[in-house]
CSV table of C-alpha atoms and ligand atoms in Angstrom, one decimal:
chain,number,residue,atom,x,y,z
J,905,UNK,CA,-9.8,44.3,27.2
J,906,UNK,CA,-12.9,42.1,27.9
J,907,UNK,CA,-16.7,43.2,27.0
J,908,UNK,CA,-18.3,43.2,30.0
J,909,UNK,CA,-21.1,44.6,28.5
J,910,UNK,CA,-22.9,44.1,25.4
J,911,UNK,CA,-26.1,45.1,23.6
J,912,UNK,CA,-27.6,44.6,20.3
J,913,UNK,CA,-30.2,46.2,18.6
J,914,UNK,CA,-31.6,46.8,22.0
J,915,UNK,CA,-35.6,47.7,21.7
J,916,UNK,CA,-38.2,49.4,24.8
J,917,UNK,CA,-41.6,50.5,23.2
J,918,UNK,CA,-44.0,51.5,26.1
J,919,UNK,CA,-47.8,50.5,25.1
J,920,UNK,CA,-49.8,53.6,25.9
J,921,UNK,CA,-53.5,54.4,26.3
J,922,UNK,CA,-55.4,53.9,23.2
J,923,UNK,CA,-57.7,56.6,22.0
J,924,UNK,CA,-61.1,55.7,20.2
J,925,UNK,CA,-59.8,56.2,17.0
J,926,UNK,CA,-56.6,53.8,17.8
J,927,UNK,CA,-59.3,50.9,19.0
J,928,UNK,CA,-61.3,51.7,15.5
J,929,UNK,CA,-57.9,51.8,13.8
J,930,UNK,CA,-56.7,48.3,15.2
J,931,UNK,CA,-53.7,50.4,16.1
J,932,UNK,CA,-51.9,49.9,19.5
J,933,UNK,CA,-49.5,53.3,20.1
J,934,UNK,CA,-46.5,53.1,21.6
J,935,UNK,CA,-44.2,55.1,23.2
J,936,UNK,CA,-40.4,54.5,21.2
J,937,UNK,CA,-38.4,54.6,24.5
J,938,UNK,CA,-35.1,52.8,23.3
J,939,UNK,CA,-34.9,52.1,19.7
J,940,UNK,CA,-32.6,49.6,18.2
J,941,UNK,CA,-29.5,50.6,20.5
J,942,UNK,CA,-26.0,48.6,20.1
J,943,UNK,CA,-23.0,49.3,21.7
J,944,UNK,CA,-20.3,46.9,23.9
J,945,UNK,CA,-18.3,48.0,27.2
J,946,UNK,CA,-15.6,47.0,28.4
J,947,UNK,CA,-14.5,46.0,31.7
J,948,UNK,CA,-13.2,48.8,34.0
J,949,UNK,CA,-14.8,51.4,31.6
J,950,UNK,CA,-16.3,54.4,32.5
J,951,UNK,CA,-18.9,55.6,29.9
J,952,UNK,CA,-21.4,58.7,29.9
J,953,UNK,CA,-25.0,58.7,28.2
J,954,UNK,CA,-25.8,61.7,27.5
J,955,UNK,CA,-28.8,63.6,26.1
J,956,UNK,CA,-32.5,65.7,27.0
J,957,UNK,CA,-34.5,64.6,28.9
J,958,UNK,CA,-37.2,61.8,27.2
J,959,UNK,CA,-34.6,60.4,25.3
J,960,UNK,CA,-34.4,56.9,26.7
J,961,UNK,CA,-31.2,57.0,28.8
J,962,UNK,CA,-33.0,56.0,32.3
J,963,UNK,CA,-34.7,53.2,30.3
J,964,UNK,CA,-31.8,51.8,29.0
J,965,UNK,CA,-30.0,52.0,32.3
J,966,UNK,CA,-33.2,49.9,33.3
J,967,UNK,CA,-32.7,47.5,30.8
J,968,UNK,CA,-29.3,46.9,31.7
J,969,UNK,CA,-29.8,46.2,35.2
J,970,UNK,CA,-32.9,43.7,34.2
J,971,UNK,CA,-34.9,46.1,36.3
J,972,UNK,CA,-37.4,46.3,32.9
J,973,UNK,CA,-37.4,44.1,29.8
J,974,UNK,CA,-37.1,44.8,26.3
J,975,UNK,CA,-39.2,44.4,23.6
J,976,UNK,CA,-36.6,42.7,21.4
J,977,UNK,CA,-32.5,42.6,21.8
J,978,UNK,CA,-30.4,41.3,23.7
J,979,UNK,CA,-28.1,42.2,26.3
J,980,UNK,CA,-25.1,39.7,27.3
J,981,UNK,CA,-23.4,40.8,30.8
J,982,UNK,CA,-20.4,39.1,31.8
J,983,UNK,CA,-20.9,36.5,29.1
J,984,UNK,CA,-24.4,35.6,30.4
J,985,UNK,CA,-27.6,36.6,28.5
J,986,UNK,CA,-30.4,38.9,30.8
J,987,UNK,CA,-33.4,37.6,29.3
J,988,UNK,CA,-32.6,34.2,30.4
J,989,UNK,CA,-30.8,34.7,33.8
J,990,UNK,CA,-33.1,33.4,36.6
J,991,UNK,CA,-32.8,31.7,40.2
J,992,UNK,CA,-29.2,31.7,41.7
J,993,UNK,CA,-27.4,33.1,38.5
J,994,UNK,CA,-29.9,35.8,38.8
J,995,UNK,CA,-29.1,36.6,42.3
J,996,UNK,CA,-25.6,36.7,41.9
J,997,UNK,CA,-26.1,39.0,39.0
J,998,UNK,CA,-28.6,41.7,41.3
J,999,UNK,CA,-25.2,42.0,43.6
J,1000,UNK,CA,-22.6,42.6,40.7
J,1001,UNK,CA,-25.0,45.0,39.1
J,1002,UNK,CA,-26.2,48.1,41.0
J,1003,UNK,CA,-28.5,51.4,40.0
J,1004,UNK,CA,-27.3,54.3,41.9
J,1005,UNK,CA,-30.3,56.6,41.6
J,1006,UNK,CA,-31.4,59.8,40.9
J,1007,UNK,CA,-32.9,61.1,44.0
J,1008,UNK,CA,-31.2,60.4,47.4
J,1009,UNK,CA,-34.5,61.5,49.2
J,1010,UNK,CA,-36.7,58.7,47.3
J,1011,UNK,CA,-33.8,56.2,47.2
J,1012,UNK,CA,-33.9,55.6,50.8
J,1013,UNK,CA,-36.5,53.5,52.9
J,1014,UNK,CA,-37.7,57.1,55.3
J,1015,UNK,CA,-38.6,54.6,58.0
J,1016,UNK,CA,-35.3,52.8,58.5
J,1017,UNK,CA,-32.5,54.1,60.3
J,1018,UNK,CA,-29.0,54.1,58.5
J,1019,UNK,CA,-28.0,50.4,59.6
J,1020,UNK,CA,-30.7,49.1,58.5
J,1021,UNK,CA,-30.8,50.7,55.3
J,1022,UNK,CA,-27.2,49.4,55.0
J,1023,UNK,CA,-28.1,46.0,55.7
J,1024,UNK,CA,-30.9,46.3,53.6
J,1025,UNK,CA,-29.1,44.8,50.6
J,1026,UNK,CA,-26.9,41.9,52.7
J,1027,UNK,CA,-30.5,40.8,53.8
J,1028,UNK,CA,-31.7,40.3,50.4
J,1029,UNK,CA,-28.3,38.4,49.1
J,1030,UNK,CA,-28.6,36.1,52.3
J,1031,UNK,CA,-25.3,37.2,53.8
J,1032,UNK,CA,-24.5,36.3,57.9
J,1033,UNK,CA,-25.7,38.7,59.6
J,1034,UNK,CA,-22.3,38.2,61.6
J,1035,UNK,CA,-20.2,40.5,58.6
J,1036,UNK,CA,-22.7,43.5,58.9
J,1037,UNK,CA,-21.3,45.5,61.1
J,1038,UNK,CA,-17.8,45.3,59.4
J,1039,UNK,CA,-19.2,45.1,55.6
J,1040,UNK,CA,-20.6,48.8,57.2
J,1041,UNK,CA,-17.6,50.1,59.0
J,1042,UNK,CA,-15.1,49.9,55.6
J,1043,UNK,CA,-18.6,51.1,53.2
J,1044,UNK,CA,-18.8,54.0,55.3
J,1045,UNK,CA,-14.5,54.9,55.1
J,1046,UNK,CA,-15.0,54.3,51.6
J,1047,UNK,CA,-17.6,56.8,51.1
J,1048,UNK,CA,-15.8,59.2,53.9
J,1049,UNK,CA,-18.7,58.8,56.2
J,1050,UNK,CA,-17.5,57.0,58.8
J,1051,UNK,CA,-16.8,58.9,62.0
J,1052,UNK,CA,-20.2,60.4,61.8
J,1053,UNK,CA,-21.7,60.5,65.1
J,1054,UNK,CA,-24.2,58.1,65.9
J,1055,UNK,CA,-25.0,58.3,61.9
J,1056,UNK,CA,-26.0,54.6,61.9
J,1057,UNK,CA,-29.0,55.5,64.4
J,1058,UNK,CA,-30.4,58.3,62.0
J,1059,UNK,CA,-32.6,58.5,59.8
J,1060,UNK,CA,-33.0,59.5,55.9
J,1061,UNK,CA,-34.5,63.0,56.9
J,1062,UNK,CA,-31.8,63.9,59.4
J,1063,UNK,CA,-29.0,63.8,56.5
J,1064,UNK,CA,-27.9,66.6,54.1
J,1065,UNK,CA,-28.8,65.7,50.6
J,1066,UNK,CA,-24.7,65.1,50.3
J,1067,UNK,CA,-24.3,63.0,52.8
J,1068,UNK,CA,-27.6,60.5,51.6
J,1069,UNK,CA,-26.0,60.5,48.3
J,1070,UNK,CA,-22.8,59.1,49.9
J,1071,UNK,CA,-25.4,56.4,52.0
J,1072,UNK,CA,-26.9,56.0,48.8
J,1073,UNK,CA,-23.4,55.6,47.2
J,1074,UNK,CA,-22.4,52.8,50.3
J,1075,UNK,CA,-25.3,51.2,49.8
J,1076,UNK,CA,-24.9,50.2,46.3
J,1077,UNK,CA,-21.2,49.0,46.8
J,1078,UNK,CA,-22.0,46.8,50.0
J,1079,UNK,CA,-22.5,43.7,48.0
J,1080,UNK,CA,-19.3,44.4,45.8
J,1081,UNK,CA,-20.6,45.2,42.2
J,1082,UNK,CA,-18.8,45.1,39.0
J,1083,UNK,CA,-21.3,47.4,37.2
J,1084,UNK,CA,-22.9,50.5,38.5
J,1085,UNK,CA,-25.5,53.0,36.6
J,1086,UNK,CA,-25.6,56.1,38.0
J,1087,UNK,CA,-28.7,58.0,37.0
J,1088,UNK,CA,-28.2,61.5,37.1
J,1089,UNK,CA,-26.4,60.9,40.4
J,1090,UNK,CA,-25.6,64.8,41.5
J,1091,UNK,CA,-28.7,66.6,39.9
J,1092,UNK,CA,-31.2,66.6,43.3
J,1093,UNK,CA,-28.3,67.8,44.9
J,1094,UNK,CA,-26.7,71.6,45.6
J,1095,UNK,CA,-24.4,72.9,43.4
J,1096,UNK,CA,-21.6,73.0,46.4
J,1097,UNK,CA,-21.3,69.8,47.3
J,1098,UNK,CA,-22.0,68.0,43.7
J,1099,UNK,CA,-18.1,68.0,42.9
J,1100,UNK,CA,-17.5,66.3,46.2
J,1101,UNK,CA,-19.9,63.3,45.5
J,1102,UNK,CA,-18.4,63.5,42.0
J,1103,UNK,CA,-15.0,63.1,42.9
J,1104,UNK,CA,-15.8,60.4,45.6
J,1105,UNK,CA,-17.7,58.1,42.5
J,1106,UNK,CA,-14.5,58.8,39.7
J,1107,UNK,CA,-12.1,57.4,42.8
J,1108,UNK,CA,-14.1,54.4,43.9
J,1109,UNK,CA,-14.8,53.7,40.3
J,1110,UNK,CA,-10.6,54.0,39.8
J,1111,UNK,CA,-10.2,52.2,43.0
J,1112,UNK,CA,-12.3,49.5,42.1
J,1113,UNK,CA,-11.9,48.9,38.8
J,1114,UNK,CA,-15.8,48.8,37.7
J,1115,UNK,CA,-17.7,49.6,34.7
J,1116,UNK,CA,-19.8,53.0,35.3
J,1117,UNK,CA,-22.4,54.4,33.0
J,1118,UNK,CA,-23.4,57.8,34.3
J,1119,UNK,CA,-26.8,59.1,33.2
J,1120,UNK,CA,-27.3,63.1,32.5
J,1121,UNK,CA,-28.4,65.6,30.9
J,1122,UNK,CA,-25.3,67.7,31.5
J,1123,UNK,CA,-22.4,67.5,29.6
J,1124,UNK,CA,-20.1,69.0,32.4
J,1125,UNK,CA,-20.6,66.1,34.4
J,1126,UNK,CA,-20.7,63.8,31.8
J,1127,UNK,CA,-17.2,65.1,30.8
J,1128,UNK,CA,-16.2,65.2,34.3
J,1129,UNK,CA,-16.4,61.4,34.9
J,1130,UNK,CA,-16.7,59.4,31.3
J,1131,UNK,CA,-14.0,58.5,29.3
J,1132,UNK,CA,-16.5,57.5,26.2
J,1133,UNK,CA,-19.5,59.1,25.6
J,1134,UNK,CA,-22.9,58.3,23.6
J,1135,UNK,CA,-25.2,61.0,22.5
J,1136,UNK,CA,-29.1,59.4,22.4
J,1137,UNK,CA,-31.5,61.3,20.5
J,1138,UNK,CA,-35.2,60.3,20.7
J,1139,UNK,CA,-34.6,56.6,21.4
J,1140,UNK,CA,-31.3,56.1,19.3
J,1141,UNK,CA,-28.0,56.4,19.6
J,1142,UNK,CA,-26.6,59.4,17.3
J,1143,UNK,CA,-22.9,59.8,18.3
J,1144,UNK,CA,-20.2,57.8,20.2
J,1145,UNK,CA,-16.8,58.0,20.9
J,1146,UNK,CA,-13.9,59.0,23.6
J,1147,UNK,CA,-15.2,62.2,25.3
J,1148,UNK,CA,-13.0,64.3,24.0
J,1149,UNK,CA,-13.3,63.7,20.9
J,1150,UNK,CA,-17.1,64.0,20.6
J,1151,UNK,CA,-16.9,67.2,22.7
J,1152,UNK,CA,-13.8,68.8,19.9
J,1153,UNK,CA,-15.2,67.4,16.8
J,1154,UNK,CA,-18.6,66.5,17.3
J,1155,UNK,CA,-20.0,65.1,13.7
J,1156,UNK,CA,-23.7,64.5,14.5
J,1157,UNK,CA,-25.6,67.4,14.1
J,1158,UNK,CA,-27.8,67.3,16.8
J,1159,UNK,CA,-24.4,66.7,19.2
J,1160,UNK,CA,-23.0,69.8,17.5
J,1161,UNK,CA,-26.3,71.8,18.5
J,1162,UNK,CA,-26.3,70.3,21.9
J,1163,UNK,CA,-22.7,71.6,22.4
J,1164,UNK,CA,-23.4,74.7,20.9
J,1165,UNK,CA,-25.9,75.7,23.8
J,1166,UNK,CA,-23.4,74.8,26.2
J,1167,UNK,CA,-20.8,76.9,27.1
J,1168,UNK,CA,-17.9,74.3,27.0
J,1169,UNK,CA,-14.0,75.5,28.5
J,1170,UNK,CA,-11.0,75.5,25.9
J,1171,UNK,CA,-13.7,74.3,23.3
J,1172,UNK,CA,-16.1,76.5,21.5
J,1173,UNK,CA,-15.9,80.0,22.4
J,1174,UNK,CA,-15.8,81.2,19.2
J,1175,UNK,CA,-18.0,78.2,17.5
J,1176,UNK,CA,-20.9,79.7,16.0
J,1177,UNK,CA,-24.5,78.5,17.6
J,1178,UNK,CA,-25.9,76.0,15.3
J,1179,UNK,CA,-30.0,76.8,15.1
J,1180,UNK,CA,-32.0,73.7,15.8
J,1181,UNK,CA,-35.9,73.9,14.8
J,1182,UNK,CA,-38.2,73.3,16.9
J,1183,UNK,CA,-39.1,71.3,19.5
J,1184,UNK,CA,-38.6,67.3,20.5
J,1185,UNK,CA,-41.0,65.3,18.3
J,1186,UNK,CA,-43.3,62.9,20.4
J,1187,UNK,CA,-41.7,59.6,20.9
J,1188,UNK,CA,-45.2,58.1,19.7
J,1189,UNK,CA,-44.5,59.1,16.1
J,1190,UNK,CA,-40.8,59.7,15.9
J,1191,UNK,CA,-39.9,61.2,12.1
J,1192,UNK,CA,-39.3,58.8,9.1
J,1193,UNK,CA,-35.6,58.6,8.4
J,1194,UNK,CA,-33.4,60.4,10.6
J,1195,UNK,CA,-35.0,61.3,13.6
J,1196,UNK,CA,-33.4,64.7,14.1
J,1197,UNK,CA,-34.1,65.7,10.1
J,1198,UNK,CA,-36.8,67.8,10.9
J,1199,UNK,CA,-35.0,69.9,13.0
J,1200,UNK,CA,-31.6,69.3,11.1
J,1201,UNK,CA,-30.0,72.6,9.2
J,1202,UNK,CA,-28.0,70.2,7.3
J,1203,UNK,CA,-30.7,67.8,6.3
J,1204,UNK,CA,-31.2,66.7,2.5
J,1205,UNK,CA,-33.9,64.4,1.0
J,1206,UNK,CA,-32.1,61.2,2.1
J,1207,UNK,CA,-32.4,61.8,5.5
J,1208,UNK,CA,-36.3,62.0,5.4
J,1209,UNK,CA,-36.1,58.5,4.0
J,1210,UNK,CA,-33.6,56.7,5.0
J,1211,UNK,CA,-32.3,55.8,8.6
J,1212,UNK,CA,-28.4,56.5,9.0
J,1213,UNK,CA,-26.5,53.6,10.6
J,1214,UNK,CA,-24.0,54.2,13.4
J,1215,UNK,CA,-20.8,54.3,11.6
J,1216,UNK,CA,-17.3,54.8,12.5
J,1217,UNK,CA,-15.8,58.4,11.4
J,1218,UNK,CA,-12.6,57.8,12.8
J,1219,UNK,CA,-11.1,54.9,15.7
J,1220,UNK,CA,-13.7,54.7,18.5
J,1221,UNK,CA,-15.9,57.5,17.1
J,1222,UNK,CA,-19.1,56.6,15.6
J,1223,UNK,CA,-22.3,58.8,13.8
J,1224,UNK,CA,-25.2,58.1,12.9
J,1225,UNK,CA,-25.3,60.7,10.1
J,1226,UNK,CA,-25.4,60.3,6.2
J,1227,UNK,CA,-23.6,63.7,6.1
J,1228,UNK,CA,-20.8,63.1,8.8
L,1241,ADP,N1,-43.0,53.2,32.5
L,1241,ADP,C1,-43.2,54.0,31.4
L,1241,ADP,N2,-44.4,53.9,30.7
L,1241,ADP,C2,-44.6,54.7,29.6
L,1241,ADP,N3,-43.7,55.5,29.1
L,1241,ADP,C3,-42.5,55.6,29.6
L,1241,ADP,C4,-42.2,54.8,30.8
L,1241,ADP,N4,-40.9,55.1,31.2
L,1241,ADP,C5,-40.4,56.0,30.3
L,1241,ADP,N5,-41.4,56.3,29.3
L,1241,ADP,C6,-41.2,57.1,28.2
L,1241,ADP,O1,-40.1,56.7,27.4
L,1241,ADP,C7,-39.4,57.8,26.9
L,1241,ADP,C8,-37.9,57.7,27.5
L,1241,ADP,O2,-38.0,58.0,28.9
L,1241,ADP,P1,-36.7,57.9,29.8
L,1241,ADP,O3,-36.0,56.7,29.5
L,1241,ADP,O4,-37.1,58.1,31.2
L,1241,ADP,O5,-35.8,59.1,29.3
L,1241,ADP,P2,-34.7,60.0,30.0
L,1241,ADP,O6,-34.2,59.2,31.2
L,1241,ADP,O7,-33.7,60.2,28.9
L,1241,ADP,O8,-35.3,61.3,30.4
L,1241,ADP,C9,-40.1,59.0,27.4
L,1241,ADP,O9,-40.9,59.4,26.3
L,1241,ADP,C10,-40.9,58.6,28.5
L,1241,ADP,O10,-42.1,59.3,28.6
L,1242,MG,MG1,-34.0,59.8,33.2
């Protein structure tokens, strides 16, 4: 296997507003959106990132797809390192990676009609305009849409919210990508036709062989589609590993609280609820140590002072946990 992928010690602090007392302070607050994150995939991998909402896993799907920068780290894709990719190897980069996003209904341009919003992409990576129309046609098969009436003359608004995702879908596979993030990629859409869009993405991720890192909140889908999993907790990484595994023996206890409020199939029906204290702490000021020790039932002194490193519990499964 090849690392197509890899990050180390990846950083994202937002600057935010300073209040009087910051100014009088000398103090400039930031907002701890991706703290000191590491990890490598590899080609043809299918990974899920997975945790509350505020945790950082948009941002760090960002920073992947050079759509922000980072504070400090580094991310290598395909070899090549983001912070200094620029002019044609930067270009070829936007059409191998691709963010499909989180909302269909914002995703797409309201005032072009479906070709054009299709084209949209070939535009931008200068491609003849002669291999539209067929770069279109075998898009549209792939996402099943093809067929569709005189879909190509329509409009955003005249779509279901399953059929944009699947537009949405085309749309980020037209330039043939090698790495997709899918941020929350089902949650603006109804219940009944999420496993359909879900299914679609898991076979033209199979089909083509590409690295995936699907973004949610929910574990079901994360479970659904991922292979390896990483649990972030306020800006970190707490728990990794093959899906399965985190999901059976979960070592972190913040994963094993997160589970617990799930109902999860063949898994922990008779698991007893773990309590978490409390609420999120404000990325501003996340706590000394740990970051989940305040609201940890397990946590000792050393966890107030002393942050745990990521570290393997057994092959492929890493936690971030002095107690695992
Ligand atoms: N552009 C931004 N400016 C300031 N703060 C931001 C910005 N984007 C995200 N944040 C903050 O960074 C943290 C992580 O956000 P995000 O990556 O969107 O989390 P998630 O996708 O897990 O919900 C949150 O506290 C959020 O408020
Ligand atoms: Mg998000």
């Amino acid at each position: 296997m090849v690392a197509l992928v890899a990050v180390e010690n990846l950083v994202k602090h937002f600057p935010v507003k300073r209040s009087l007392a910051d100014v009088v302070a000398g103090r400039h607050p930031v907002v701890h959106a991706v703290d000191n994150v590491s990890f490598t995939l590899d080609e043809n991998e299918t990974v899920g990132l997975l945790g509350e909402s505020g945790c950082g896993k948009t941002s760090t799907g960002r920073l992947l797809l050079k759509l922000d920068q980072p504070t400090s780290g580094r991310i290598e894709i395909a070899g090549k390192d983001l912070a200094t990719l620029a002019g044609a190897d930067l270009k070829a980069f936007r059409r191998t990676a691709q963010l499909v996003f989180q909302n269909p209904f914002d995703a797409l341009n309201p005032r072009f009609n479906i070709r054009r919003v299709l084209a949209e992409p070939m535009i931008n990576a200068g491609i003849d305009r002669r291999e539209y129309a067929d770069r279109i046609n075998a898009e549209l098969a792939r996402v099943r849409m093809q067929g569709v009436g005189d879909l190509l003359d329509k409009f955003p608004h005249q779509l279901s919210g399953g059929q944009l995702q699947r537009i949405v879908l085309a749309r980020a596979l037209i330039l043939g990508p090698k790495f997709i993030v899918a941020d929350e990629p089902v949650s603006m859409l109804d219940v009944s036709v999420r496993a359909g869009v879900l299914n679609l993405m898991r076979e033209i991720q199979e089909t083509l062989g590409l690295t995936a890192i699907y973004i949610s909140h929910d574990l079901a889908l994360v479970r659904y589609v991922a292979a390896r999993t990483f649990v972030m907790y306020l800006a970190t990484v707490v728990e990794d590993g093959p899906t399965e595994q985190v999901i059976s023996s979960p070592q972190h206890p913040y994963t094993k609280a997160l589970l617990a409020a799930v109902p999860v199939p063949h898994v922990n029906q008779n698991r007893e609820p773990l309590p978490i204290k409390g609420n999120m702490p404000n990325a501003r000021n996340p706590p000394s140590g740990c970051r989940f020790h305040d609201r940890c039932p397990m946590a000792i002194a050393r966890c107030a002072a002393e942050v745990p490193a990521l570290r393997e519990i057994e092959p492929g499964h890493r936690a971030a946990c002095h107690l695992a």
